[in-house]
Protein backbone atom coordinates (compact mmCIF):
# COMPACT_ATOMS: atom_id res chain seq x y z
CA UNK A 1 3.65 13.02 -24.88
CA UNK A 2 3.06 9.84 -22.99
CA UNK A 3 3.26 9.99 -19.30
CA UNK A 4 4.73 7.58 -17.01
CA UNK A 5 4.60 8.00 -12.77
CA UNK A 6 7.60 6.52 -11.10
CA UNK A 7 7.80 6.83 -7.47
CA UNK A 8 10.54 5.86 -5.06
CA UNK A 9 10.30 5.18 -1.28
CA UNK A 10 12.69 5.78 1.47
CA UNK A 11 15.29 3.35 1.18
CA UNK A 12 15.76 4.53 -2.96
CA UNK A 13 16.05 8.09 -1.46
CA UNK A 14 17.79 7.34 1.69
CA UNK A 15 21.09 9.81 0.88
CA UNK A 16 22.37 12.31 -1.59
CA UNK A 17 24.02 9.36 -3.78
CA UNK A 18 20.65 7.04 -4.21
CA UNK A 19 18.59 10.44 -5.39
CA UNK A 20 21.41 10.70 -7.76
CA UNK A 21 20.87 6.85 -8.63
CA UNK A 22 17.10 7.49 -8.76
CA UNK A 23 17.14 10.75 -10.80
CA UNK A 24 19.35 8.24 -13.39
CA UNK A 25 16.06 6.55 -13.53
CA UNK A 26 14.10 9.17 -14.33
CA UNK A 27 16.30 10.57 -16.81
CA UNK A 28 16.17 7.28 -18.63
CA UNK A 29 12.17 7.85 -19.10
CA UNK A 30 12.97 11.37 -20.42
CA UNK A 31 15.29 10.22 -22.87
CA UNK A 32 12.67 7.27 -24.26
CA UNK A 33 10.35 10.01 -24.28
CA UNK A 34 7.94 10.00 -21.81
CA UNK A 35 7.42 13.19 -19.98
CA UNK A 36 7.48 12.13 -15.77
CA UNK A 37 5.93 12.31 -12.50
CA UNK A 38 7.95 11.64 -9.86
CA UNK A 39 6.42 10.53 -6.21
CA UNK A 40 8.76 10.44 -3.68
CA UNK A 41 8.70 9.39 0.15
CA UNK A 42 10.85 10.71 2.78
CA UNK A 43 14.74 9.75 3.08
CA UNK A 44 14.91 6.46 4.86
CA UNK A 45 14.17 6.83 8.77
CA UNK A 46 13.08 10.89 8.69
CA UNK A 47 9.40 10.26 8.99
CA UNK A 48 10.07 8.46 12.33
CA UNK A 49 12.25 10.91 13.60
CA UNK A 50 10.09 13.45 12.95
CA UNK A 51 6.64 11.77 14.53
CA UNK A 52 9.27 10.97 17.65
CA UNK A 53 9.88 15.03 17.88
CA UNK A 54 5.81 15.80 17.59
CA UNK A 55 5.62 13.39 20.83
CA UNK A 56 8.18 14.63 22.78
CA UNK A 57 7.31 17.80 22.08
CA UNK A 58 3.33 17.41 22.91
CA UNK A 59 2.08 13.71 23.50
CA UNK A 60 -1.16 15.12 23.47
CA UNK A 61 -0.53 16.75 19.98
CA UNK A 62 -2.94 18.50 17.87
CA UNK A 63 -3.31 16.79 14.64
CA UNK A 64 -2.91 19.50 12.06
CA UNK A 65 0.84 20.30 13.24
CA UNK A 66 1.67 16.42 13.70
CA UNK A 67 0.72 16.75 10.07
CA UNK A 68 2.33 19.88 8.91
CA UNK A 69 5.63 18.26 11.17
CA UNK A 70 5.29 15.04 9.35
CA UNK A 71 4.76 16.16 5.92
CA UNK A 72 7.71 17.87 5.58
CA UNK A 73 9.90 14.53 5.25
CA UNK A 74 8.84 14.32 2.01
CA UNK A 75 8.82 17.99 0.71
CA UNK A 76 12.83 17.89 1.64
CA UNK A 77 13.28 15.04 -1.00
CA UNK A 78 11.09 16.50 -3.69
CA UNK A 79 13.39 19.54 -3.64
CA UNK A 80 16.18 17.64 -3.56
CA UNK A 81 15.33 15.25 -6.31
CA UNK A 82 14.39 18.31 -8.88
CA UNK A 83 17.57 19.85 -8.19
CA UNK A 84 19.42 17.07 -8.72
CA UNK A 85 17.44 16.69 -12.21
CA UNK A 86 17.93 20.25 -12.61
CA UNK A 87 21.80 19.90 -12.11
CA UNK A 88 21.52 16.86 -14.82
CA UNK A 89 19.69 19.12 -17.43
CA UNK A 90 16.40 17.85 -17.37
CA UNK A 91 13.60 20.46 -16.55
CA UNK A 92 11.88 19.48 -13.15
CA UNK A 93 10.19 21.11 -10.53
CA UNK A 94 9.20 20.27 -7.49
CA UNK A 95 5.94 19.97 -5.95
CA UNK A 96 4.06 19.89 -2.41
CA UNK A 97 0.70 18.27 -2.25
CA UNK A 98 -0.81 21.98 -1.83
CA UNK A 99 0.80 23.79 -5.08
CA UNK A 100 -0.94 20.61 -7.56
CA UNK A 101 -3.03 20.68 -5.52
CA UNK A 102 -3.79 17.25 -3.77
CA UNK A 103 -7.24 17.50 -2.40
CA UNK A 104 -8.09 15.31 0.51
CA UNK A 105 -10.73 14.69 3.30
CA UNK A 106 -10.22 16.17 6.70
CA UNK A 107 -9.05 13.20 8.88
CA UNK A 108 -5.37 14.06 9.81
CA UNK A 109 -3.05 11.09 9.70
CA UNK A 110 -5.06 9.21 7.51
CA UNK A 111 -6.69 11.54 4.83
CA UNK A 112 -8.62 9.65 1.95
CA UNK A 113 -7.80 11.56 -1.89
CA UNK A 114 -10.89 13.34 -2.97
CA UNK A 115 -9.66 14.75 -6.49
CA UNK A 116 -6.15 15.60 -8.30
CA UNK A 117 -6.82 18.81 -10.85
CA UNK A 118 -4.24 18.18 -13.82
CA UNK A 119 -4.36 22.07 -14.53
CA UNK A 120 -1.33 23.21 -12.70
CA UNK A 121 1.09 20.45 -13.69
CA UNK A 122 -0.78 20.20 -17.55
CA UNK A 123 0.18 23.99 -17.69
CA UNK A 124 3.92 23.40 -16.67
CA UNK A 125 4.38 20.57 -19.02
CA UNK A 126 3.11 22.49 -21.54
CA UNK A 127 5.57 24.95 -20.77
CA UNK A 128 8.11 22.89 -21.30
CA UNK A 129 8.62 20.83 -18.13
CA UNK A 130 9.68 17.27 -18.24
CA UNK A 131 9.64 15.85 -14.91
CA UNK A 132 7.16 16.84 -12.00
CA UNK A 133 8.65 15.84 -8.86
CA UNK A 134 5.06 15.64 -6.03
CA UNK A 135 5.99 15.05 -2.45
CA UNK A 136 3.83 11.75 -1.66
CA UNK A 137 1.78 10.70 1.77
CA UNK A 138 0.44 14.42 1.85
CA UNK A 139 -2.42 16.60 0.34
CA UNK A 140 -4.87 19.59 1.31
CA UNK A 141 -7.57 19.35 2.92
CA UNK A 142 -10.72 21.33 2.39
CA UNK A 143 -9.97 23.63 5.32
CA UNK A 144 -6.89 24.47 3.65
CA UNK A 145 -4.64 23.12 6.45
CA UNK A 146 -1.70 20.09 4.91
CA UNK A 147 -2.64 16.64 5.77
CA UNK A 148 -1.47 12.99 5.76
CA UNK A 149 -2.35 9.46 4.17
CA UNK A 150 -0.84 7.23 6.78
CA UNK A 151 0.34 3.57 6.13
CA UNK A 152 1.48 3.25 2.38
CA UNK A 153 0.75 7.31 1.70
CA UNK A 154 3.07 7.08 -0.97
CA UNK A 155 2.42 4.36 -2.88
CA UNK A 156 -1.20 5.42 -3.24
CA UNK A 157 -0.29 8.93 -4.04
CA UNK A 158 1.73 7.57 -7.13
CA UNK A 159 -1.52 5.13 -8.33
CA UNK A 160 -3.97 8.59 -7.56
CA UNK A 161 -1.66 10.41 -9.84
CA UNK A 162 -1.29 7.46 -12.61
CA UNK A 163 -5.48 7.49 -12.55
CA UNK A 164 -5.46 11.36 -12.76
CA UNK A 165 -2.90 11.38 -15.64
CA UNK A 166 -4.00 8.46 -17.39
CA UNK A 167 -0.24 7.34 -17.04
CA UNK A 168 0.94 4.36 -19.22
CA UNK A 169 2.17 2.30 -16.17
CA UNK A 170 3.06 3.21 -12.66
CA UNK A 171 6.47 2.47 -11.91
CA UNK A 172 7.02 1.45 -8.41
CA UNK A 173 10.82 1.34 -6.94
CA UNK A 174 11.89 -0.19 -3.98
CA UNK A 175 14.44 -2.10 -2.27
CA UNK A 176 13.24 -5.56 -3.80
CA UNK A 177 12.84 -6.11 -7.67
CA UNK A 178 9.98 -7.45 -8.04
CA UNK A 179 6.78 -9.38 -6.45
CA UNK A 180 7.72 -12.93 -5.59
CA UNK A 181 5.74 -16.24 -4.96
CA UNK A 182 6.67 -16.20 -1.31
CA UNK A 183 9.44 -14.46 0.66
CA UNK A 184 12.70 -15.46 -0.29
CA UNK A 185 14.47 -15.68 2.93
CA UNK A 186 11.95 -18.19 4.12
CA UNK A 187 12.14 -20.34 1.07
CA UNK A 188 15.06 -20.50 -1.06
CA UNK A 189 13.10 -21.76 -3.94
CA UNK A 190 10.42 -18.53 -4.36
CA UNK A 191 10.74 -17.16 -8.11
CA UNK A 192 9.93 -13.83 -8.57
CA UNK A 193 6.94 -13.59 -11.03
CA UNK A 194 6.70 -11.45 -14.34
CA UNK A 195 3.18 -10.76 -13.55
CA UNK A 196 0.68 -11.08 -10.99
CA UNK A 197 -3.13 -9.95 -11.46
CA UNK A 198 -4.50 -7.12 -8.89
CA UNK A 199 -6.78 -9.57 -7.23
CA UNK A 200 -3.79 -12.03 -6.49
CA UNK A 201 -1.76 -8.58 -5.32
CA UNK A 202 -4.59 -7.50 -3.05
CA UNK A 203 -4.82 -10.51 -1.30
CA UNK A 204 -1.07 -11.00 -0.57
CA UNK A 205 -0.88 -7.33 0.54
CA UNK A 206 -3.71 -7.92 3.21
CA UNK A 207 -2.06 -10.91 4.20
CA UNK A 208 1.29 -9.79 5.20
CA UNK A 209 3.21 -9.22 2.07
CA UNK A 210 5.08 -5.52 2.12
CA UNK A 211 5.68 -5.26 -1.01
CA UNK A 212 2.72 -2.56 -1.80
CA UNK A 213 0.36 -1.55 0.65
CA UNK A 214 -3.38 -2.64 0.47
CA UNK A 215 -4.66 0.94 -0.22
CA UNK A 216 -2.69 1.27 -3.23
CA UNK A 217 -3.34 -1.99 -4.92
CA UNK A 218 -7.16 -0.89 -4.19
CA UNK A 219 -7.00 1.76 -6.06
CA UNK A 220 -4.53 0.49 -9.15
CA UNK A 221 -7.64 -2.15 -9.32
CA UNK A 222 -10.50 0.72 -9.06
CA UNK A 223 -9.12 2.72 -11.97
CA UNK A 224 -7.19 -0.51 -13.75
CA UNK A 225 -3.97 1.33 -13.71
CA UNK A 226 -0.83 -0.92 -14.29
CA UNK A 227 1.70 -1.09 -11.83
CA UNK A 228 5.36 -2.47 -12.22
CA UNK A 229 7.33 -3.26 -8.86
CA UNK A 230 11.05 -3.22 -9.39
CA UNK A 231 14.62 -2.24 -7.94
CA UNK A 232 16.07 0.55 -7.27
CA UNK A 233 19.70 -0.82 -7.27
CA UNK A 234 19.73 -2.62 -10.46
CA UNK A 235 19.58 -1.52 -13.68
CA UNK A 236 16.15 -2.10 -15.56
CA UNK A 237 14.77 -2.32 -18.73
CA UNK A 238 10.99 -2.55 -19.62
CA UNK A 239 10.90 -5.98 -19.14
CA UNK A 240 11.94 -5.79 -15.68
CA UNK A 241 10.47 -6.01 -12.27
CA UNK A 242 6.89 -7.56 -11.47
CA UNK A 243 3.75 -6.55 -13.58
CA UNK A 244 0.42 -5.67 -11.83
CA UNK A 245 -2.10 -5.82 -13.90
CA UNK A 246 -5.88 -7.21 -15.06
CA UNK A 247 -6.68 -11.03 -14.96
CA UNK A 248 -7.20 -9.96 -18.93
CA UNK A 249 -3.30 -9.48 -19.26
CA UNK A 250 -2.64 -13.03 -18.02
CA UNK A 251 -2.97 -15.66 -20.58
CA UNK A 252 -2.53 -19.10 -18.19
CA UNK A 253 -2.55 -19.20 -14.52
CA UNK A 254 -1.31 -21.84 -12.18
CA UNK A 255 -3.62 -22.98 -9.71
CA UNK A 256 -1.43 -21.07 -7.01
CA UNK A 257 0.65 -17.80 -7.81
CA UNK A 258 2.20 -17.24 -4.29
CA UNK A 259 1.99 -18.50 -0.61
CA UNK A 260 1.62 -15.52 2.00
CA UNK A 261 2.11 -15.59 5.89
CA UNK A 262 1.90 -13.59 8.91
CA UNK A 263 3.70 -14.63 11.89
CA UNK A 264 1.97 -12.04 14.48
CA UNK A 265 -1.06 -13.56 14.57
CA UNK A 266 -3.39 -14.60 17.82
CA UNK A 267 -6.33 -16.77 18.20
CA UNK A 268 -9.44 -16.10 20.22
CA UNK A 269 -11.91 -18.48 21.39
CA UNK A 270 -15.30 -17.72 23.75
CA UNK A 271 -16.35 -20.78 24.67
CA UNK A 272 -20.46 -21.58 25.35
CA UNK A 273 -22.21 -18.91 24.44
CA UNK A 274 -25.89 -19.01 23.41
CA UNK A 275 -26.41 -19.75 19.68
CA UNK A 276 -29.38 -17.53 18.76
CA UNK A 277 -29.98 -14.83 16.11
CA UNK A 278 -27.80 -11.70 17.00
CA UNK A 279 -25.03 -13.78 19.37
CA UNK A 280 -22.34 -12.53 16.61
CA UNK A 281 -23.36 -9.18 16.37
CA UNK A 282 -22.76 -9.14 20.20
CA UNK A 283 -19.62 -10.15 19.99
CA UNK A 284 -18.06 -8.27 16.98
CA UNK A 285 -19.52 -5.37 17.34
CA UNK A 286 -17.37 -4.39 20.54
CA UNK A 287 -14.66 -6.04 18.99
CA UNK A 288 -15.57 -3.39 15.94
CA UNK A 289 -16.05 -0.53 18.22
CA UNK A 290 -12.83 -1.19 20.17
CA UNK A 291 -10.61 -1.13 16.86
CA UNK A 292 -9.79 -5.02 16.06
CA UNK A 293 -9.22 -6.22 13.14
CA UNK A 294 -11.04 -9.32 13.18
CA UNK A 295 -9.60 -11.92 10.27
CA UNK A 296 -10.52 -15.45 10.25
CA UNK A 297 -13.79 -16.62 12.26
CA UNK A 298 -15.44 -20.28 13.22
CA UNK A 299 -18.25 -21.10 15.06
CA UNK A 300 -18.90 -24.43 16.56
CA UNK A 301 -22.07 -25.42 17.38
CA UNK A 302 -22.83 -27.33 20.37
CA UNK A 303 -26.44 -29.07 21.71
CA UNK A 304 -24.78 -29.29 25.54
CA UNK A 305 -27.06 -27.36 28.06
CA UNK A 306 -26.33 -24.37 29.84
CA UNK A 307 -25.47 -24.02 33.08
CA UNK A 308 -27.99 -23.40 35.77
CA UNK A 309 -28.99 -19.76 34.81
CA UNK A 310 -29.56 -21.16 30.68
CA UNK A 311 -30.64 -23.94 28.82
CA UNK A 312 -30.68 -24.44 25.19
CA UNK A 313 -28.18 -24.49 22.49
CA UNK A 314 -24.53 -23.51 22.85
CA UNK A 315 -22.01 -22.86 20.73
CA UNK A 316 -18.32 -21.67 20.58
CA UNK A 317 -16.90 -18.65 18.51
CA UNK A 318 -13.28 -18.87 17.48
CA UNK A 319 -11.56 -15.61 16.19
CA UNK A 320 -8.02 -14.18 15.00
CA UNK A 321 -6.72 -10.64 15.23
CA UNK A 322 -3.28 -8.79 14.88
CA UNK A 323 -0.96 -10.01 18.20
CA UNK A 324 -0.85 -6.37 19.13
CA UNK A 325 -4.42 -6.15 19.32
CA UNK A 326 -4.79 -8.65 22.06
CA UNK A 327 -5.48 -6.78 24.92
CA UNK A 328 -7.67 -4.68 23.28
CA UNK A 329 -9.85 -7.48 22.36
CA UNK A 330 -9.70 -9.07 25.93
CA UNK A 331 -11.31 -5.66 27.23
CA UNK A 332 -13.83 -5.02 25.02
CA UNK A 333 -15.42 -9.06 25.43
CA UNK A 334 -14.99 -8.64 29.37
CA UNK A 335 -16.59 -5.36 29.26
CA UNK A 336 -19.44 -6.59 27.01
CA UNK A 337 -19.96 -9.26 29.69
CA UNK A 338 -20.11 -6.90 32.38
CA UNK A 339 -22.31 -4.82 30.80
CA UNK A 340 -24.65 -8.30 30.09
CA UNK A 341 -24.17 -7.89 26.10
CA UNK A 342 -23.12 -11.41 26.52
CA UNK A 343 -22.00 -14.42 28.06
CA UNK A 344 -19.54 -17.13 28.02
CA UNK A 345 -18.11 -19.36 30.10
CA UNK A 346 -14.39 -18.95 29.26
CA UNK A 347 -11.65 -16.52 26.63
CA UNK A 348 -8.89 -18.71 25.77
CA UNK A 349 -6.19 -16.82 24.07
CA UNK A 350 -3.26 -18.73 22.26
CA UNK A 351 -0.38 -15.85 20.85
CA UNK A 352 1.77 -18.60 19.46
CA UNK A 353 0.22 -18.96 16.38
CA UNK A 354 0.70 -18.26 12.54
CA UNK A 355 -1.42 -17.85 9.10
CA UNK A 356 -0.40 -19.34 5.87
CA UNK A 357 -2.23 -18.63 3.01
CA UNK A 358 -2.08 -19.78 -0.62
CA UNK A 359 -3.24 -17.34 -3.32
CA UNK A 360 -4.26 -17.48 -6.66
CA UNK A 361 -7.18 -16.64 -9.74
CA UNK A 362 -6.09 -19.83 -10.97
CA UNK A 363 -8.37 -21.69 -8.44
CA UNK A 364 -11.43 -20.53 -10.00
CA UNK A 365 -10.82 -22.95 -12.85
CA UNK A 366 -8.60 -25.58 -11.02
CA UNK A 367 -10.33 -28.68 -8.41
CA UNK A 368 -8.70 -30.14 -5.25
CA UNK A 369 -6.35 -27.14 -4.18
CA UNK A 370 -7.61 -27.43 -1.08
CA UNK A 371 -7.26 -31.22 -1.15
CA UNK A 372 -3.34 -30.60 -1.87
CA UNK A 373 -2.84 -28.22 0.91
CA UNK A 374 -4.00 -30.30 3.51
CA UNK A 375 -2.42 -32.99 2.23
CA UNK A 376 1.18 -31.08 2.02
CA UNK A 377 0.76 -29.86 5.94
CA UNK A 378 -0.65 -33.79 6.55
CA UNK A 379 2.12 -34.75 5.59
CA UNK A 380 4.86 -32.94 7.41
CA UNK A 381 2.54 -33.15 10.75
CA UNK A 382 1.32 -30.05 10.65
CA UNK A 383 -1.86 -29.66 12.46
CA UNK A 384 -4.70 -26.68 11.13
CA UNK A 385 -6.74 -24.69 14.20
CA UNK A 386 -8.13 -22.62 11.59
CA UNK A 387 -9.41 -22.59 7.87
CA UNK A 388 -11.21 -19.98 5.95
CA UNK A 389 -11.42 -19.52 2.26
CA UNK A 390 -12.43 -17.05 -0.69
CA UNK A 391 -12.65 -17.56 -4.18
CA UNK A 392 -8.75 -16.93 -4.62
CA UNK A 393 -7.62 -17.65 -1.18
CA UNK A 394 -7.08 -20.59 1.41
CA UNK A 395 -5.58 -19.40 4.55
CA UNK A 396 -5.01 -21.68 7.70
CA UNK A 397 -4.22 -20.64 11.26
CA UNK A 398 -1.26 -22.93 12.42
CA UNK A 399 1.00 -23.44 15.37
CA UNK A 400 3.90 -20.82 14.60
CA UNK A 401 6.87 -22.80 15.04
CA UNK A 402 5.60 -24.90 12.18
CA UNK A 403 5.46 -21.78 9.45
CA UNK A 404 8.29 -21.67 7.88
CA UNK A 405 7.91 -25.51 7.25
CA UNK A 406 4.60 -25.01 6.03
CA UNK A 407 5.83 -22.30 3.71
CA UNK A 408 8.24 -24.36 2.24
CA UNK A 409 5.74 -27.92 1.64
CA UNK A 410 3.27 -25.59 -0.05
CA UNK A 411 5.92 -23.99 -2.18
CA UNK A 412 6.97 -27.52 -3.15
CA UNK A 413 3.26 -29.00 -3.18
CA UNK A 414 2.26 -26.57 -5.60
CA UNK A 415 5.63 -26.31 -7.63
CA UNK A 416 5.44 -22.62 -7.41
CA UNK A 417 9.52 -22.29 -8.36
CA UNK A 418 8.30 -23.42 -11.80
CA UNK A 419 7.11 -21.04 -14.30
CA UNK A 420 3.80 -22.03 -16.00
């Protein structure tokens, strides 16, 4: 039989009436068919209820329980869901990442998948099973003990399984139905798009959009397994929802598929420090050490002397990280010139500050898309600290009281609410 992985986070499992609504779903793939794996996340809000009782119970907490705690959020709607499918006449059984079993590395809280064996579920849909509901964000690990997958568990625990399986498509529900060409509540215009390629995916993920996590479109991309983003409240068909798939499947592209943002942004700047070989490796490698995600970086090089104690070339290194990583950042450079790793003559740190990015594989065959960008901020006075680029990607670091505006001009610029 074919075999089709649908998984459903918390909000499309939030209460007994939406796993009723979801098992509708699944019973829909039965009856075309297909036999099912289910992934399912915890009901809406019971993950952070249950990390806020591992820290009041122990704030120092060992990480095996925090995980064996954790995990069970999701074990709770895997029973819940077969029973419901049970109640509906479809054969379905639930199952906890140990009993497939899920096998994973060691690192509690965020455990990487090692391998999926198809022998144990294989056995039970050759018995006769048609749905195999897996708790998702949890596996084993080789000491035996349960563990977790952090940020976006789920989501990647539904592409492992579509890889393992060789799954037709992975069906991804959610509260949204589909992947659009920006956020809709900041432009009014944004048209949700009937397919995207993984690349484009990937880069909107890492660049603020929540529609999948990062980790999961990594992996649908590794293994080329297709991924379809849709609602959970409305009724679909095949043709609904957002595709996820190879460049291959895409016959045209425009020269930009979607503009991304991310308002909690900062921007770091050291200002004269010696330009010589190594200076960078100085000052990242703290950064690296301390836990900062370091995005967009420019250097600007300078011929002004040092002060009294150097002479020679200067330059200035400009940096952006997460807002919440701030202080963290701060530390590690004033400990690194403490400790004479290296030295600058000021840290200027600006929090008010936003990235825009435009994304698409259609600039690989398309001129002046930079040239249009600037132009469409130019022209609504919008003034760029910032600019880095990659071979699908243009992302500027703005003033963030201007985003929203800037959203909007590329949107327009680029007539993204147009279909190709």
């Amino acid at each position: 039989m074919p075999l089709l992985v649908m998984k459903f986070g918390g909000t499309s499992v939030a209460d007994l009436d939406r796993i009723a609504n979801a098992a509708a779903k699944v019973q829909r793939e039965v009856e075309r068919g297909y036999d099912v794996i289910v992934i399912v996340s915890a009901m809406s809000g019971k993950t952070n209820e249950l990390v806020g009782w591992v820290e009041q119970t122990s704030p120092l907490y060992d990480a095996r329980e925090y995980d064996a705690v954790v995990a069970s959020g999701e074990n709770v709607t895997a029973g819940l869901m077969a029973l419901r499918l049970q109640e509906m006449g479809v054969p379905a059984r639930s199952w906890q990442g140990w009993q497939v079993p899920i096998n994973t590395t060691s690192a509690h809280g965020s455990a990487r998948f090692v391998d999926i064996p198809r022998a144990n579920i294989d056995a039970k849909f050759a018995e006769g099973m048609k749905v195999a509901v897996v708790a998702g964000f949890q596996g084993l690990s080789p000491e035996g003990r349960i563990t977790t997958l952090g940020r976006g568990g789920s989501d990647t625990t539904a592409v492992a399984f579509a890889a393992a399986f060789a799954a037709e498509r992975c069906d991804i529900y959610t509260d949204v139905d589909g992947v659009y060409t920006t956020d809709p509540r900041v432009s009014s215009k944004a048209r949700k798009l009937d397919k995207i390629a993984f690349e484009e995916m990937l880069e909107l993920a890492s660049l603020g959009a929540k529609v999948l996590q990062t980790r999961s479109v990594e992996l649908a991309m590794r293994y080329n397994v297709r991924l379809r983003v849709l609602s959970s409240f409305e009724d679909t068909d095949e043709n609904s929802g957002t595709l996820v798939c190879g460049e291959d499947e895409i016959m045209e592209s425009k020269a930009v598929s979607g503009i991304a943002f991310s308002r909690d942004e900062a921007k770091i700047t050291l200002f004269t420090i010696e330009d010589r070989p190594g200076v960078a490796s100085a000052i990242f490698g703290p950064l690296a050490e301390a836990g900062v995600n370091v995005d967009m970086i420019v250097q600007n090089i300078s011929e002004k002397d040092y002060d009294e104690h150097h002479s020679g070339a200067v330059t200035d290194m400009t940096f952006s990280c997460p807002i919440n990583q701030v202080a963290r950042a701060q530390k590690a450079l004033e400990d690194a010139k403490a400790a004479d790793l290296i030295r600058y003559d000021e840290l200027i740190i600006d929090t008010d500050v936003a990235k825009v990015s435009v994304v698409g594989i259609g600039m690989r065959s398309h001129a002046g898309v930079a040239a249009r960008m600037f132009d469409a901020l130019a022209a609504e006075n919008i003034n760029i600290k910032v600019i880095t680029t990659s071979e699908i990607k243009i992302s500027v670091l703005i003033d963030r009281k201007y985003m929203e505006l800037a959203v909007q001009a590329l949107h327009d610029a680029f007539g993204l609410e147009k279909a190709a």
